[in-house]
C-alpha positions as a Markdown table, in Angstrom:
| # | Residue | x | y | z |
|---|---|---|---|---|
| 1 | Met | 143.3 | 52.4 | 82.4 |
| 2 | Leu | 142.5 | 54.6 | 79.4 |
| 3 | Ile | 143.0 | 58.3 | 80.0 |
| 4 | Leu | 142.5 | 60.8 | 77.2 |
| 5 | Leu | 143.5 | 64.4 | 77.9 |
| 6 | Asp | 142.4 | 67.4 | 75.9 |
| 7 | Pro | 144.8 | 70.3 | 76.2 |
| 8 | Asn | 142.3 | 72.5 | 74.4 |
| 9 | Ser | 139.3 | 71.8 | 76.6 |
| 10 | Gly | 139.8 | 74.6 | 79.1 |
| 11 | Val | 139.5 | 72.1 | 81.9 |
| 12 | Pro | 142.7 | 71.8 | 84.0 |
| 13 | Thr | 144.6 | 68.6 | 83.4 |
| 14 | Tyr | 144.4 | 67.4 | 87.0 |
| 15 | Arg | 140.6 | 67.9 | 86.8 |
| 16 | Gln | 140.4 | 65.9 | 83.6 |
| 17 | Leu | 142.3 | 63.1 | 85.4 |
| 18 | Val | 140.0 | 63.1 | 88.4 |
| 19 | Asp | 136.9 | 63.2 | 86.3 |
| 20 | Gln | 138.0 | 60.3 | 84.1 |
| 21 | Ile | 139.1 | 58.1 | 87.0 |
| 22 | Arg | 135.8 | 58.8 | 88.8 |
| 23 | Phe | 134.0 | 57.9 | 85.6 |
| 24 | Gln | 135.9 | 54.6 | 85.2 |
| 25 | Met | 135.1 | 53.8 | 88.8 |
| 26 | Ala | 131.4 | 54.5 | 88.4 |
| 27 | Ser | 131.3 | 52.4 | 85.3 |
| 28 | Gly | 133.0 | 49.5 | 87.0 |
| 29 | Arg | 136.1 | 49.6 | 84.7 |
| 30 | Leu | 138.1 | 50.3 | 87.8 |
| 31 | Ala | 136.8 | 48.0 | 90.4 |
| 32 | Ala | 137.4 | 48.2 | 94.1 |
| 33 | Gly | 140.8 | 46.9 | 94.9 |
| 34 | Ser | 142.3 | 47.9 | 91.6 |
| 35 | Glu | 145.7 | 49.5 | 91.8 |
| 36 | Leu | 146.3 | 52.9 | 90.1 |
| 37 | Pro | 149.5 | 53.4 | 88.1 |
| 38 | Ser | 152.3 | 55.2 | 90.1 |
| 39 | Thr | 152.5 | 58.9 | 89.8 |
| 40 | Arg | 155.7 | 58.6 | 87.8 |
| 41 | Ala | 154.4 | 55.9 | 85.5 |
| 42 | Leu | 151.1 | 57.7 | 84.7 |
| 43 | Ser | 152.9 | 61.1 | 84.2 |
| 44 | Gln | 155.3 | 59.5 | 81.7 |
| 45 | Glu | 152.5 | 57.6 | 79.9 |
| 46 | Leu | 150.5 | 60.8 | 79.5 |
| 47 | Gly | 153.5 | 63.2 | 79.0 |
| 48 | Ile | 152.5 | 65.4 | 81.9 |
| 49 | Asn | 154.1 | 66.8 | 85.0 |
| 50 | Pro | 154.2 | 64.3 | 87.9 |
| 51 | Met | 152.8 | 67.0 | 90.2 |
| 52 | Thr | 149.7 | 67.1 | 88.0 |
| 53 | Val | 149.1 | 63.4 | 88.7 |
| 54 | Ser | 149.9 | 63.8 | 92.3 |
| 55 | Lys | 147.4 | 66.6 | 92.7 |
| 56 | Ala | 144.7 | 64.4 | 91.0 |
| 57 | Tyr | 145.5 | 61.5 | 93.2 |
| 58 | Ser | 145.4 | 63.6 | 96.3 |
| 59 | Leu | 141.9 | 64.9 | 95.4 |
| 60 | Leu | 140.7 | 61.4 | 94.8 |
| 61 | Glu | 142.1 | 60.4 | 98.1 |
| 62 | Ala | 140.4 | 63.4 | 99.9 |
| 63 | Glu | 137.1 | 62.3 | 98.4 |
| 64 | Gly | 137.7 | 58.8 | 99.7 |
| 65 | Leu | 137.7 | 57.2 | 96.3 |
| 66 | Val | 141.3 | 55.8 | 96.5 |
| 67 | Arg | 143.3 | 54.6 | 99.5 |
| 68 | Arg | 147.0 | 55.4 | 99.9 |
| 69 | Arg | 149.1 | 52.5 | 101.2 |
| 70 | Pro | 152.7 | 53.1 | 102.3 |
| 71 | Gly | 155.1 | 51.6 | 99.8 |
| 72 | Leu | 152.3 | 50.3 | 97.7 |
| 73 | Pro | 150.3 | 51.6 | 94.7 |
| 74 | Leu | 147.1 | 53.6 | 95.4 |
| 75 | Glu | 144.1 | 51.3 | 95.6 |
| 76 | Val | 140.5 | 52.0 | 94.4 |
| 77 | Ser | 138.1 | 52.1 | 97.4 |
| 78 | Ala | 134.9 | 50.2 | 97.5 |
| 79 | Leu | 131.8 | 52.2 | 97.0 |
| 80 | Ser | 128.8 | 51.0 | 98.9 |
| 81 | Gly | 125.5 | 50.5 | 97.0 |
| 82 | Pro | 124.0 | 53.9 | 97.6 |
| 83 | Asp | 127.3 | 55.6 | 97.1 |
| 84 | Ala | 127.9 | 53.8 | 93.9 |
| 85 | Asp | 124.4 | 54.6 | 92.6 |
| 86 | Ala | 124.9 | 58.3 | 93.5 |
| 87 | Glu | 128.2 | 58.4 | 91.7 |
| 88 | Arg | 126.7 | 56.9 | 88.5 |
| 89 | Asp | 123.8 | 59.3 | 88.7 |
| 90 | Glu | 126.3 | 62.2 | 89.1 |
| 91 | Gln | 128.4 | 61.0 | 86.2 |
| 92 | Leu | 125.3 | 60.7 | 83.9 |
| 93 | Arg | 124.1 | 64.1 | 85.0 |
| 94 | Val | 127.3 | 65.8 | 84.1 |
| 95 | Leu | 127.2 | 64.2 | 80.6 |
| 96 | Leu | 123.5 | 65.0 | 80.1 |
| 97 | Glu | 123.7 | 68.6 | 81.2 |
| 98 | Pro | 125.0 | 69.9 | 77.9 |
| 99 | Ala | 122.3 | 67.8 | 76.0 |
| 100 | Ala | 119.6 | 69.3 | 78.2 |
| 101 | Leu | 120.9 | 72.8 | 77.6 |
| 102 | Ala | 120.9 | 72.1 | 73.8 |
| 103 | Ala | 117.3 | 70.8 | 74.0 |
| 104 | Arg | 116.2 | 73.9 | 75.7 |
| 105 | Gln | 118.1 | 76.1 | 73.1 |
| 106 | Leu | 116.4 | 74.1 | 70.3 |
| 107 | Gly | 113.0 | 74.9 | 71.9 |
| 108 | Met | 112.2 | 71.2 | 72.6 |
| 109 | Arg | 109.6 | 70.4 | 75.2 |
| 110 | Pro | 111.0 | 68.3 | 78.0 |
| 111 | Ala | 108.7 | 65.3 | 77.1 |
| 112 | Lys | 110.1 | 65.4 | 73.5 |
| 113 | Ala | 113.7 | 65.5 | 74.7 |
| 114 | Val | 113.1 | 62.6 | 77.0 |
| 115 | Ala | 111.5 | 60.7 | 74.1 |
| 116 | Val | 114.6 | 61.2 | 72.0 |
| 117 | Phe | 116.8 | 60.0 | 74.8 |
| 118 | Arg | 114.7 | 56.9 | 75.4 |
| 119 | Gln | 114.9 | 56.2 | 71.7 |
| 120 | Leu | 118.7 | 56.5 | 71.8 |
| 121 | Leu | 118.8 | 54.1 | 74.7 |
| 122 | Ser | 116.5 | 51.7 | 72.9 |
| 123 | Asp | 118.7 | 51.8 | 69.7 |
| 124 | Ile | 121.8 | 51.1 | 71.8 |
| 125 | Val | 120.2 | 48.1 | 73.5 |
| 126 | Asp | 118.9 | 46.8 | 70.2 |
| 127 | Tyr | 122.4 | 47.2 | 68.7 |
| 128 | Glu | 124.1 | 45.4 | 71.6 |
| 129 | Glu | 121.6 | 42.5 | 71.4 |
| 130 | Arg | 122.2 | 42.1 | 67.6 |
| 131 | Asp | 126.0 | 42.2 | 68.2 |
| 132 | Gln | 125.9 | 39.2 | 70.7 |
């Protein structure tokens, strides 16, 4: 599990952890049934306080995204079809919000901004097809 923390982002570390784990779940990188590293192991790996990891894990558990099992590592919960789709939509919305704001500040019409986004998606698909 790849977690990158930015101490200068202004976002609390526990929130960065929650957001990145949610993103990895939505993308399928953390599949249902996957085990998360222990609080101690992840805190040592990231060089942060174990209470920070514990707080992030508790929030994920409260959201129903992970399951605590006595004596065993936390396990990623399965998201049902509609829940998984909603989570992916939310993750994309969070990432696109700054881009939408930038488009508005640049004075772009919504149709033009969507056209730019579609072109980017097309470029990525074309690149991936060439790479295979």
